[in-house]
Coordinates of C-alpha atoms in Angstrom, one line a residue:
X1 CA 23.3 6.0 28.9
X2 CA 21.2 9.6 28.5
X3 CA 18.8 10.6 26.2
X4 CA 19.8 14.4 24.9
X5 CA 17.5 16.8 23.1
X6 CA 19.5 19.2 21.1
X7 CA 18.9 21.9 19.5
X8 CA 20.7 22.9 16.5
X9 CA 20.4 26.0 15.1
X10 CA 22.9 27.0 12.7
X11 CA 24.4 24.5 9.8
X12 CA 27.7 24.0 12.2
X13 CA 25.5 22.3 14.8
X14 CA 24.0 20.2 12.2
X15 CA 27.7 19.5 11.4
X16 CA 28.8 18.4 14.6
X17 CA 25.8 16.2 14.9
X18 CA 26.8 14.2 11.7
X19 CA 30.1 14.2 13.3
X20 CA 29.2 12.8 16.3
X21 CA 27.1 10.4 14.4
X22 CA 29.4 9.5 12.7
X23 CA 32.4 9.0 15.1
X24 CA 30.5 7.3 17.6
X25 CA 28.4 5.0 18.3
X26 CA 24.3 6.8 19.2
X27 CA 21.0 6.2 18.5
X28 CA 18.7 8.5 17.1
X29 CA 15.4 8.2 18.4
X30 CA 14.4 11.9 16.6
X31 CA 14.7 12.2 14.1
X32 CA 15.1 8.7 12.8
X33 CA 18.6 8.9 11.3
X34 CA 21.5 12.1 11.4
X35 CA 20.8 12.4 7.2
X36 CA 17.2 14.1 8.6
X37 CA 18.9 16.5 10.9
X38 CA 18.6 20.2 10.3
X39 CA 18.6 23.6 11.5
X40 CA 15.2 24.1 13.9
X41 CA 14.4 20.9 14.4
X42 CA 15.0 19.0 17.8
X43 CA 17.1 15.8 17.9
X44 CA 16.3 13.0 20.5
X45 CA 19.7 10.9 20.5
X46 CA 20.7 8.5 23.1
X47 CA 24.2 8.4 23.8
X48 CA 25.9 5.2 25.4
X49 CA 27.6 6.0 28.9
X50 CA 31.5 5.7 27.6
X51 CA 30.6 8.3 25.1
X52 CA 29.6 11.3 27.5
X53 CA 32.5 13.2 28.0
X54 CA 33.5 13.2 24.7
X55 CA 29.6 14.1 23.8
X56 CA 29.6 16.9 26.9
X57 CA 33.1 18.6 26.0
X58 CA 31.3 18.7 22.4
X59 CA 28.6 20.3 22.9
X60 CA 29.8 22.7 25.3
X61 CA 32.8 23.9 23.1
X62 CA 29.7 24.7 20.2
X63 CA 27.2 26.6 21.7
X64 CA 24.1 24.6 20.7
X65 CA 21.4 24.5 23.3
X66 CA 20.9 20.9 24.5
X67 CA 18.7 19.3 27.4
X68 CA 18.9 16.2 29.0
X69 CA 15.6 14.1 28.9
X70 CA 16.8 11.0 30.5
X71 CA 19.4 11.0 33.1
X72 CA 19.8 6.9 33.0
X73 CA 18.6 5.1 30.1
X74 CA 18.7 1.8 32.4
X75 CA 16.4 3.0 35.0
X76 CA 13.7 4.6 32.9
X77 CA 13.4 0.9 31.0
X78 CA 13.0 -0.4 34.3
X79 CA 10.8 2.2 35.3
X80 CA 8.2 1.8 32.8
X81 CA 6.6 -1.3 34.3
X82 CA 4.5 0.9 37.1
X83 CA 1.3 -0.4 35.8
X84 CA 1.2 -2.7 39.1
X85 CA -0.5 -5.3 36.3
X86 CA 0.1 -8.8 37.2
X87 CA 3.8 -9.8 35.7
X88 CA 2.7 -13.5 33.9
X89 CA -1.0 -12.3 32.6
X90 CA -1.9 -10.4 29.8
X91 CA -3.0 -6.9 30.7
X92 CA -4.3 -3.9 28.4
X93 CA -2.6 -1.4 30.8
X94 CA 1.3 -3.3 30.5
X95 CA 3.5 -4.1 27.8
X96 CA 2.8 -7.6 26.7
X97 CA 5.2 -9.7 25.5
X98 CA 4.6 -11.8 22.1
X99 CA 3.9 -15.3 23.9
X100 CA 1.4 -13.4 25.6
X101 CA 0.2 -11.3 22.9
X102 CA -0.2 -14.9 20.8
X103 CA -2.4 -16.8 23.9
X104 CA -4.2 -13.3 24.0
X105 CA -5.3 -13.2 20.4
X106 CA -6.2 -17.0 20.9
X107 CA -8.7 -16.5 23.4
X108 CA -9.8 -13.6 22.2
X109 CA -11.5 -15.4 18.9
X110 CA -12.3 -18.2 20.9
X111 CA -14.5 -15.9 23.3
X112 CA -15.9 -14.0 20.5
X113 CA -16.7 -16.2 17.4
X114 CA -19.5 -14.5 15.9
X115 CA -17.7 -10.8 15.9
X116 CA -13.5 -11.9 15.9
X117 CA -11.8 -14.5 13.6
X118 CA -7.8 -15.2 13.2
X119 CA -6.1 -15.5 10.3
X120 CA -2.1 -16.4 10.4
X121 CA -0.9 -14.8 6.8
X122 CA 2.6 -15.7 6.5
X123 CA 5.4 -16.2 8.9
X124 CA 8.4 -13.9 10.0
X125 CA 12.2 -14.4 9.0
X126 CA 12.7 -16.2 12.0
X127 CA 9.7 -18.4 11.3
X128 CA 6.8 -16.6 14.2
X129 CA 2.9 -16.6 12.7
X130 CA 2.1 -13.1 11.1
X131 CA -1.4 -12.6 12.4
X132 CA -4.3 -10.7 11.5
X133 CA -7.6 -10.8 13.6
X134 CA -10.9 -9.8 11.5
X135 CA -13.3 -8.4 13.5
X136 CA -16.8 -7.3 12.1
X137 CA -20.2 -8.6 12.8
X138 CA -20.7 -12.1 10.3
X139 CA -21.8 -11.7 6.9
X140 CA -22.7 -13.7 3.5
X141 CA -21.7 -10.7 1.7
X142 CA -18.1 -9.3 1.2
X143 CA -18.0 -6.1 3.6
X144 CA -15.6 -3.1 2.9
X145 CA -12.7 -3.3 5.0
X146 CA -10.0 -0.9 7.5
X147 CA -6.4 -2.4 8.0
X148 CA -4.6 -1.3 10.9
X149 CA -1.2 -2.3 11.6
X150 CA 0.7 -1.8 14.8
X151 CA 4.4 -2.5 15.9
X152 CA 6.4 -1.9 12.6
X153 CA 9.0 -1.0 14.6
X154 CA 10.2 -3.2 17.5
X155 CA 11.1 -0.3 20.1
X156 CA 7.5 1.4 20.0
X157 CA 5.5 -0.6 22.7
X158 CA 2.6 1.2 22.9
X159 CA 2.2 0.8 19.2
X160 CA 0.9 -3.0 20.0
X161 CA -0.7 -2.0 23.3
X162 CA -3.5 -0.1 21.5
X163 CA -4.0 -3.0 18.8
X164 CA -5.2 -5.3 22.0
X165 CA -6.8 -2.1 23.2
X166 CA -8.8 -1.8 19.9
X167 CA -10.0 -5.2 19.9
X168 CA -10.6 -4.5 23.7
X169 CA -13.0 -2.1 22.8
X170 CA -14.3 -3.3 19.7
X171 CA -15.7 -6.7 21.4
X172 CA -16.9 -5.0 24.9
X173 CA -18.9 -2.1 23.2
X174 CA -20.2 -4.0 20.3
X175 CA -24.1 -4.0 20.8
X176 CA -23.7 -1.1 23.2
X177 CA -22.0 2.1 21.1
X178 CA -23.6 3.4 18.4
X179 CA -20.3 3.8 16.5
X180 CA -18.7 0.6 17.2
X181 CA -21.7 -1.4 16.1
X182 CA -22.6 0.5 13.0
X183 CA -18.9 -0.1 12.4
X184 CA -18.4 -3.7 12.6
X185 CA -21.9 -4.4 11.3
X186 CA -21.3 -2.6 8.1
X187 CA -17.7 -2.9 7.8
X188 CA -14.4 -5.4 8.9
X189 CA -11.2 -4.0 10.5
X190 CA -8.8 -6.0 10.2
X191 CA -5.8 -5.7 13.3
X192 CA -2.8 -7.2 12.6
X193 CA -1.4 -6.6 16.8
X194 CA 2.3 -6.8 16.0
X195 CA 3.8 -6.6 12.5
X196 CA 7.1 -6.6 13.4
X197 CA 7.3 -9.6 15.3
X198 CA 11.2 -10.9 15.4
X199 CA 11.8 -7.1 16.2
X200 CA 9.3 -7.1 19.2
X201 CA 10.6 -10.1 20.5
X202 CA 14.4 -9.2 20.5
X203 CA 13.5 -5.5 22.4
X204 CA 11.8 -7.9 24.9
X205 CA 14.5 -10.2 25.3
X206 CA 18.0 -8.7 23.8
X207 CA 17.6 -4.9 23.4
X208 CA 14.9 -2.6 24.3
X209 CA 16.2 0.1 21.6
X210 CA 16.0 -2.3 18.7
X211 CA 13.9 -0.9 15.6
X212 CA 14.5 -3.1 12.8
X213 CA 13.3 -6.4 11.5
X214 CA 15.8 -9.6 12.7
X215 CA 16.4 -10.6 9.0
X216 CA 20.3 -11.5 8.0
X217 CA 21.4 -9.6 5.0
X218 CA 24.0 -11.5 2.8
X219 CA 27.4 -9.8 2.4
X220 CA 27.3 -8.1 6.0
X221 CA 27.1 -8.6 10.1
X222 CA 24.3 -6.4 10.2
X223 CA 21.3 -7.6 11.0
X224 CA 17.9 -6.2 10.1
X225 CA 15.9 -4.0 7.7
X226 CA 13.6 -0.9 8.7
X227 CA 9.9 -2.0 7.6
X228 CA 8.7 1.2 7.5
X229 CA 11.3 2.3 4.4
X230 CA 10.9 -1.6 3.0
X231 CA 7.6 -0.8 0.9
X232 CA 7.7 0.4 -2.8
X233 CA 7.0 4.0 -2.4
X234 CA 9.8 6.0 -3.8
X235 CA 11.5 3.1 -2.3
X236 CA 15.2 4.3 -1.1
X237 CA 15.1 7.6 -2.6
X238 CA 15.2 10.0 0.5
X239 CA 15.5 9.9 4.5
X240 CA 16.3 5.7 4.3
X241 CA 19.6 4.5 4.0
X242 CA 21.4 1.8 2.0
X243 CA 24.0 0.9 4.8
X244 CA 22.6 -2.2 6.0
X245 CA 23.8 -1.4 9.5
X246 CA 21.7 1.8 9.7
X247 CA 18.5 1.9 11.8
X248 CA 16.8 3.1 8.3
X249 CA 18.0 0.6 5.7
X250 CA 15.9 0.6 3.4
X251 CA 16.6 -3.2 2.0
X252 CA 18.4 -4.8 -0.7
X253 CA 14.8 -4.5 -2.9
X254 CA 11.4 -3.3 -2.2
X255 CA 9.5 -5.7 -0.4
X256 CA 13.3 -7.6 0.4
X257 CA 11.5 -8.4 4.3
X258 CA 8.9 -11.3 4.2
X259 CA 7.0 -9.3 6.9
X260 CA 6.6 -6.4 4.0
X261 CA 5.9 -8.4 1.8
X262 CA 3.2 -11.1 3.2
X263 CA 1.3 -7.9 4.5
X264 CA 2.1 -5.8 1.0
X265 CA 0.5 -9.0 -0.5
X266 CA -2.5 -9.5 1.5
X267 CA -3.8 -5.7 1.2
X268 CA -3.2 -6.3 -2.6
X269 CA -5.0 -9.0 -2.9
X270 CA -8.0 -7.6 -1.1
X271 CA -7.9 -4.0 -2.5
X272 CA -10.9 -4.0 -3.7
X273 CA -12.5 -3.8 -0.3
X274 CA -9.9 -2.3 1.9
X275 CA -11.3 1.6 1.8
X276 CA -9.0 2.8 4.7
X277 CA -5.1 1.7 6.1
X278 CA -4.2 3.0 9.4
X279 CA -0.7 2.1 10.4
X280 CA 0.2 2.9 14.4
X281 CA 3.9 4.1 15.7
X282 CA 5.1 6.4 18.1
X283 CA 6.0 8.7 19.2
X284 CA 5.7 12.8 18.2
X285 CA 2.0 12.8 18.5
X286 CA 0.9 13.2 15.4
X287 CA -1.4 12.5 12.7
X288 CA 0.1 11.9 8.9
X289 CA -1.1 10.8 6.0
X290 CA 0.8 10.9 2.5
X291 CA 3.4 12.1 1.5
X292 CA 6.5 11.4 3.2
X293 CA 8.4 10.3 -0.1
X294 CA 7.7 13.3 -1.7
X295 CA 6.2 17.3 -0.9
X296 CA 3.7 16.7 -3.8
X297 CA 0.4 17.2 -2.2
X298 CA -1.7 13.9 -2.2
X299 CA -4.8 13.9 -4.8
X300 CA -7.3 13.9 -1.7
X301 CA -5.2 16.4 0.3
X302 CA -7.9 18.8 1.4
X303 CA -10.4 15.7 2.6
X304 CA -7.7 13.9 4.2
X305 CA -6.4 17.1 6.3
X306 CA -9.7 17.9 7.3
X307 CA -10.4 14.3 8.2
X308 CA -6.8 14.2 10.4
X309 CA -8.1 17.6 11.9
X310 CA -11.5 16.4 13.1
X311 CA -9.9 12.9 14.6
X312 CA -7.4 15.0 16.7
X313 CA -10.0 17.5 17.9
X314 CA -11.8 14.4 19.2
X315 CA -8.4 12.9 20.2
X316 CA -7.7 16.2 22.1
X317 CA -10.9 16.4 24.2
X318 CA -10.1 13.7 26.3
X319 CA -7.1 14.3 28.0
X320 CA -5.9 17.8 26.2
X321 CA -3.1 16.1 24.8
X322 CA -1.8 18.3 21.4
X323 CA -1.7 16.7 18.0
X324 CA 0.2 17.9 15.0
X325 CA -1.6 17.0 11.4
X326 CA -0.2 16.9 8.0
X327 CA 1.6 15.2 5.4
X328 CA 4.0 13.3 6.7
X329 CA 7.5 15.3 4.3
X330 CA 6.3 18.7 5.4
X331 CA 5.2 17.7 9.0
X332 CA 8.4 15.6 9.9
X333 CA 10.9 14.9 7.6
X334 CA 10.7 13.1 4.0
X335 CA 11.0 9.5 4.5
X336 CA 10.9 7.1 1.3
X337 CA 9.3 3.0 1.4
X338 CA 6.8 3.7 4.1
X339 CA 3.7 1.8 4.0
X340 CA 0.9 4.5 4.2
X341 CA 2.3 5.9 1.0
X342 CA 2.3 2.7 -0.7
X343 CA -1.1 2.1 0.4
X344 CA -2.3 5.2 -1.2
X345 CA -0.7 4.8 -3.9
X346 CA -1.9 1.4 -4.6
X347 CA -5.6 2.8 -4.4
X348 CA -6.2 3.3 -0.5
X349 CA -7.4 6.8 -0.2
X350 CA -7.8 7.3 3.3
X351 CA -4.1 6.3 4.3
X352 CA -2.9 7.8 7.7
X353 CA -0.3 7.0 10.2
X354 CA -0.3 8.1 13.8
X355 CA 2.5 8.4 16.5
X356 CA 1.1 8.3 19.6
X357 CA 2.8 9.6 22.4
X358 CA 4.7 11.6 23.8
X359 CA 6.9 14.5 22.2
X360 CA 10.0 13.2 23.5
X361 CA 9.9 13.4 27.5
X362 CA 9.8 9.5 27.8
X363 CA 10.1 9.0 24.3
X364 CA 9.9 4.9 23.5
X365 CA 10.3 4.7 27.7
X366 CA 6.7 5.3 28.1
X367 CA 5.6 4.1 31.2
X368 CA 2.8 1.5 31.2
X369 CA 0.4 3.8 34.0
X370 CA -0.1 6.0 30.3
X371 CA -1.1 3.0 28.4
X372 CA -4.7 3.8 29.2
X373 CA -5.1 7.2 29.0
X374 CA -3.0 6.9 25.4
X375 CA -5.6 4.2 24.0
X376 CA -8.4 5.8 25.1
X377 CA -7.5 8.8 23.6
X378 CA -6.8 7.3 20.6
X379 CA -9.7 5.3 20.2
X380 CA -11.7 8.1 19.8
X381 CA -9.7 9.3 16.9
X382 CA -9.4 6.4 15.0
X383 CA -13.4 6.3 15.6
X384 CA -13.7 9.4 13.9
X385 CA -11.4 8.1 10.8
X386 CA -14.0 4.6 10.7
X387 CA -17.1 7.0 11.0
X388 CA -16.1 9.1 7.8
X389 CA -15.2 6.1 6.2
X390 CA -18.2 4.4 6.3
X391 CA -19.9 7.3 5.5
X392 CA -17.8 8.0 2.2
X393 CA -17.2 4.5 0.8
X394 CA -15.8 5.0 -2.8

């Protein structure tokens, strides 16, 4: 299998795209379905090995520029494990799998009763624990409150990887950065590592390309729901699907996936003193916060942008790596049900979602020896988001 980047640039190359789409089997890995495809935009779709000629003689009878970004599909999943982390342990700087992810989070409040507790808030379709660790310094009083999620979608490893590497950081530098402990002693983040848990485990296991939830949808072989277009937010409406065997169905209802749902529920029931909601996907490298169902402008626009600005400056001065910031309709294509709309909606004004990276070269294939150098430089944006927060409670 290869991974093309393609370049359309007139409406007949956004035609035969559709086509191909639709005639065959591929996946799109950018944009997320062939209903967001247009003219200027690059596509990231991989196309299964028996497809190629077909795919080749295609583009070469349309005159659309194309690339090819991964020559073997096969090799590049193998090739992400160059970490040279020990294989059976859990490691910040590899890909973890769930089992591990679960003894991880174990120990982790264990070791650290006084700053980390573990709260199991539901349980997946296929019955796993949903899990959220709290972590902020004990109190007698009710603190405000940051929820980040990571793993919505099963494919985007180093999602997860930098939920352990927050907690990493959180427990280590407590006591020692300024930040951090201002942070957790006047505020709780709570870091749910993996929300789509099923998903995760079946890209481990079955497929690495899987994207959706593992839920079986009555009336069809297909399996799954996207999570991301599952929350009521202009639910279905634009850039999700209804065919329950596309990677962005949307659900038979809002809320139809009891991951959305038991998370949807908990952040309801503490609205009150959740003041931030930072969801984590890859990849694009960007910074969005809402709208994606819509091209409205968000109420807090002009605070929000300048906030997502100032956390990718700091993002950028680590490494140089270049993030885009906006709303997420205007700055990658109008998605409906996605949970940072829904969270600002519900009352959650500082409501962002990043996708770490990278812009396409490695795409989901990240390899684990950028694990590090991704968390770290996202810590210090996220850091920034906190810091604001705290300092603009509402």
């Amino acid at each position: 299998d290869k991974v093309f980047r393609l370049k359309p640039n007139l409406d007949a190359h956004v035609t035969i795209i559709k086509d191909l789409a639709k005639s065959i089997e591929v996946d799109f890995w950018s944009p997320d379905s062939e209903d967001l495809v247009t003219i200027g935009t690059d596509v990231d779709i991989q196309i299964p090995a028996r497809y190629l000629n077909l795919v080749y003689t295609t583009l070469d009878q349309s005159t659309m520029e194309y690339e090819i970004f991964i020559e073997d599909v096969q090799s590049a999943v193998d090739g992400q494990a160059d970490s040279g982390a020990s294989p059976r342990a859990h490691s910040y700087t590899k890909y973890n799998t769930w089992s591990e992810i679960e003894a991880w989070i174990d120990t982790t409040a264990s070791a650290n009763p006084t700053l980390v507790s573990k709260q199991v808030i539901g349980n997946t379709f296929e019955g796993r624990p949903l899990i959220l660790l709290k972590i902020g310094k004990s109190s007698t009083s009710t603190k405000p409150a940051i929820f980040m999620d990571c793993g919505f979608h099963a494919r985007e490893w180093i999602a997860p990887a930098f939920c352990q590497w927050f907690v990493k950081e959180a427990v280590e530098t407590y006591g020692r950065d300024t930040e951090m402990t201002s942070l957790l002693n006047n505020m709780d983040v709570y870091v749910m590592p993996v929300f789509n848990v099923d998903g995760y485990v079946f890209s481990h296991t079955n497929n690495r390309m899987w994207r959706k939830t593992r839920s079986k949808i009555s009336g069809t072989s297909c399996i799954g729901t996207d999570p991301n277009r599952n929350f009521d937010a202009g639910w279905c409406t634009i850039g999700a699907s209804s065919n329950p065997c596309s990677d962005t169905f949307c659900g038979k209802t809002p809320e139809s996936e009891i991951e959305t749902k038991t998370v949807a529920d908990f952040i309801r029931s503490n609205k009150s003193t959740i003041k931030a909601y930072i969801t984590v996907h890859s990849y694009s490298q960007l910074l969005l916060f809402p709208y994606s169902y819509s091209y409205d402008l968000a109420a807090h626009h002009s605070e929000l942008l300048t906030v997502a600005q100032g956390a990718t400056a700091a993002l950028t001065s680590l490494y140089g790596t270049r993030y885009t910031s906006g709303p997420g309709a205007a700055t990658i294509y109008p998605a409906a049900g996605g949970s940072d709309d829904w969270a600002y909606d519900l009352g959650i004004k500082y409501s962002y979602t990043f996708e770490l990276r990278d812009t396409g070269f490695y795409g989901f294939l990240l390899p684990e020896s950028q694990i590090k150098p991704t968390c770290e430089e996202t810590m210090l944006a996220v850091k920034y988001i906190a810091t604001h927060v705290q300092k603009n409670l509402y």
